[in-house]
Coordinates of C-alpha atoms in Angstrom, one line a residue:
Chain A
M1 CA -19.1 13.7 1.8
N2 CA -18.6 10.1 0.9
V3 CA -18.4 11.2 -2.8
V4 CA -15.4 13.4 -2.0
A5 CA -13.5 10.5 -0.4
M6 CA -14.4 8.2 -3.3
I7 CA -13.1 10.7 -5.9
M8 CA -9.8 11.0 -4.0
L9 CA -9.5 7.3 -3.8
S10 CA -10.2 7.0 -7.5
I11 CA -7.3 9.4 -8.3
G12 CA -5.0 7.4 -6.1
A13 CA -6.1 4.1 -7.7
A14 CA -5.5 5.7 -11.1
G15 CA -1.9 6.4 -10.1
F16 CA -1.3 2.8 -8.9
V17 CA -2.9 1.5 -12.1
Y18 CA -0.6 3.7 -14.2
R19 CA 2.4 2.1 -12.4
L20 CA 0.9 -1.4 -12.8
V21 CA 0.5 -0.9 -16.6
R22 CA 3.6 1.2 -17.4
G23 CA 6.1 0.2 -14.7
P24 CA 9.4 -0.5 -16.5
D25 CA 10.2 -3.7 -14.6
L26 CA 8.3 -6.4 -12.7
P27 CA 9.1 -4.9 -9.2
D28 CA 7.4 -1.7 -10.2
R29 CA 4.3 -3.6 -11.3
V30 CA 4.3 -5.4 -7.9
V31 CA 4.4 -2.1 -6.2
G32 CA 1.4 -0.9 -8.2
L33 CA -0.5 -4.1 -7.5
D34 CA 0.1 -4.0 -3.8
G35 CA -0.8 -0.3 -3.6
L36 CA -3.9 -0.8 -5.7
L37 CA -5.1 -3.5 -3.3
S38 CA -4.5 -1.2 -0.4
V39 CA -6.6 1.5 -2.0
I40 CA -9.4 -1.1 -2.8
V41 CA -9.3 -2.1 0.9
I42 CA -9.7 1.6 2.0
G43 CA -12.5 2.0 -0.5
I44 CA -14.4 -1.0 0.9
I45 CA -14.0 0.4 4.4
V46 CA -15.3 3.9 3.3
A47 CA -18.2 2.3 1.6
A48 CA -19.0 0.1 4.6
A49 CA -18.9 3.1 6.9
R50 CA -22.1 4.4 5.4
S51 CA -24.0 1.2 4.6
D52 CA -26.6 -0.4 6.9
N53 CA -24.8 -3.7 7.5
G54 CA -21.3 -2.3 7.6
S55 CA -20.0 -4.7 10.3
I56 CA -20.6 -7.6 7.9
T57 CA -19.0 -5.9 4.9
I58 CA -15.9 -5.2 6.9
E59 CA -15.1 -8.9 7.1
T60 CA -14.3 -8.9 3.4
V61 CA -11.4 -6.5 4.1
L62 CA -9.7 -9.0 6.4
V63 CA -9.4 -11.5 3.5
A64 CA -8.3 -8.8 1.1
V65 CA -5.4 -7.6 3.3
F66 CA -4.2 -11.2 3.8
V67 CA -4.4 -12.0 0.1
G68 CA -2.5 -8.9 -0.7
F69 CA 0.4 -9.8 1.7
V70 CA 0.6 -13.4 0.4
G71 CA 0.6 -12.1 -3.2
T72 CA 3.4 -9.6 -2.6
A73 CA 5.5 -12.1 -0.7
A74 CA 5.1 -14.7 -3.4
L75 CA 6.0 -12.2 -6.2
A76 CA 9.0 -11.1 -4.2
R77 CA 10.2 -14.7 -4.0
F78 CA 9.5 -15.1 -7.7
I79 CA 11.6 -12.0 -8.5
E80 CA 14.4 -13.2 -6.3
R81 CA 14.5 -16.5 -8.1
R82 CA 14.0 -15.5 -11.7
G83 CA 15.0 -11.9 -12.1
N84 CA 12.9 -9.2 -13.6
Chain B
M1 CA -18.5 12.8 16.8
D2 CA -20.0 12.2 13.4
T3 CA -18.1 15.1 11.8
F4 CA -14.9 13.7 13.4
A5 CA -15.5 10.4 11.7
E6 CA -16.1 12.1 8.3
V7 CA -12.9 14.1 8.7
L8 CA -11.0 10.9 9.4
L9 CA -12.5 9.2 6.3
I10 CA -11.6 12.1 4.0
L11 CA -8.2 12.5 5.5
G12 CA -7.4 8.9 5.0
S13 CA -8.7 9.0 1.4
A14 CA -6.6 12.1 0.7
L15 CA -3.5 10.2 2.0
A16 CA -4.2 7.3 -0.3
M17 CA -4.5 9.8 -3.2
I18 CA -1.1 11.3 -2.2
G19 CA 0.4 7.8 -2.2
G20 CA -1.0 7.2 -5.7
I21 CA 0.4 10.5 -7.0
G22 CA 3.8 9.7 -5.5
V23 CA 3.9 6.3 -7.2
V24 CA 3.4 8.1 -10.5
R25 CA 5.8 11.0 -9.9
F26 CA 8.8 9.4 -8.1
G27 CA 11.8 8.5 -10.2
D28 CA 13.1 5.1 -9.2
L29 CA 11.8 1.9 -7.6
F30 CA 12.7 2.5 -4.0
S31 CA 11.3 6.0 -4.0
R32 CA 8.1 4.6 -5.4
M33 CA 8.1 1.9 -2.8
H34 CA 8.4 4.5 -0.1
A35 CA 5.3 6.2 -1.4
A36 CA 3.4 2.9 -1.9
A37 CA 4.1 1.2 1.4
K38 CA 3.7 3.9 4.0
A39 CA 1.0 6.3 2.8
P40 CA -1.7 3.6 2.3
T41 CA -0.9 2.1 5.7
L42 CA -1.5 5.4 7.6
A43 CA -4.5 6.0 5.3
L44 CA -5.9 2.6 6.3
I45 CA -5.5 3.4 10.0
L46 CA -7.3 6.8 9.7
V47 CA -10.1 5.3 7.6
A48 CA -10.5 2.4 10.0
I49 CA -10.8 4.7 13.0
G50 CA -13.3 6.8 11.1
A51 CA -15.4 3.8 10.1
A52 CA -15.3 2.3 13.5
I53 CA -16.8 5.5 14.9
E54 CA -19.3 5.7 12.1
I55 CA -20.6 2.1 12.3
G56 CA -20.4 2.0 16.1
T57 CA -20.7 -1.7 16.8
L58 CA -18.2 -3.7 18.8
L59 CA -17.9 -6.3 16.1
A60 CA -16.9 -3.8 13.4
A61 CA -14.4 -2.1 15.8
T62 CA -12.7 -5.4 16.6
T63 CA -12.6 -6.5 13.0
L64 CA -11.1 -3.1 11.9
A65 CA -8.5 -3.3 14.7
L66 CA -7.6 -6.8 13.4
V67 CA -7.3 -5.4 9.9
V68 CA -5.1 -2.6 11.0
M69 CA -2.8 -4.9 13.0
L70 CA -2.5 -7.3 10.0
Q71 CA -1.7 -4.4 7.7
L72 CA 0.9 -3.0 10.2
L73 CA 2.5 -6.5 10.3
S74 CA 2.4 -7.4 6.7
S75 CA 3.1 -4.1 4.9
P76 CA 6.8 -3.7 6.1
V77 CA 7.5 -7.4 5.6
G78 CA 6.2 -7.4 2.1
A79 CA 8.0 -4.1 1.2
H80 CA 11.2 -5.4 2.7
A81 CA 11.0 -8.8 0.8
L82 CA 10.3 -7.0 -2.5
S83 CA 13.1 -4.4 -2.1
R84 CA 15.5 -7.2 -1.0
A85 CA 14.6 -9.3 -4.1
S86 CA 14.8 -6.4 -6.6
R87 CA 18.0 -5.1 -5.0
R88 CA 19.7 -8.3 -6.2
Q89 CA 18.5 -7.9 -9.7
L90 CA 18.9 -4.2 -10.6
T91 CA 21.4 -1.6 -9.6
I92 CA 19.6 1.6 -8.7
P93 CA 21.8 4.6 -7.9
V94 CA 20.5 6.7 -5.1
D95 CA 21.6 10.4 -5.5
D96 CA 23.8 9.2 -8.5
V97 CA 25.9 7.0 -6.2
D98 CA 25.0 3.3 -5.6
E99 CA 26.2 3.4 -2.0
L100 CA 25.3 -0.2 -1.2
T101 CA 27.2 -1.7 -4.1
R102 CA 30.2 0.6 -3.2
D103 CA 30.2 -0.6 0.4
E104 CA 29.8 -4.3 -0.6
R105 CA 32.7 -4.0 -3.0
S106 CA 34.9 -2.4 -0.4
G107 CA 34.4 -5.4 1.8
A108 CA 32.8 -3.6 4.7

């Protein structure tokens, strides 16, 4: 059953990667990057749910979520200052 | 209880997939943001509940609760900052009418 979840997450990640590569402007790429990190976080949690030491793996996710927020906020400030 | 956790994991993954499809299919930046900001947040909540049941330790449950809280706080703030920043740079008409620019020009 884990495989089904991972396949669906891969399709979603492919969508975000498409927007990250093709996005016409910088804000579209930021949307793609932010969503891709969210999908990666979800993937780590799904993988940790079935592993033996899941409660240790989960701690990685905490860092990933925080880094994603800081990255999005910094890029938003950058867009506001510089334009797309 | 184990099947319940599995269902939550798969439901969350499906929601993340729908978000990815929406980001590809939607036409303008704010529609894409709508798909990219909300769907993965609910997906994260569902997957976190599923994983907390599946792992079953208190440490994992508290960490996942912290992750969900952090995501619920940071996702709207990040999306709002990004939309506010890009709103200044590009004019994106919604339903063929840029209503915000029209309102700003009329001095409301």
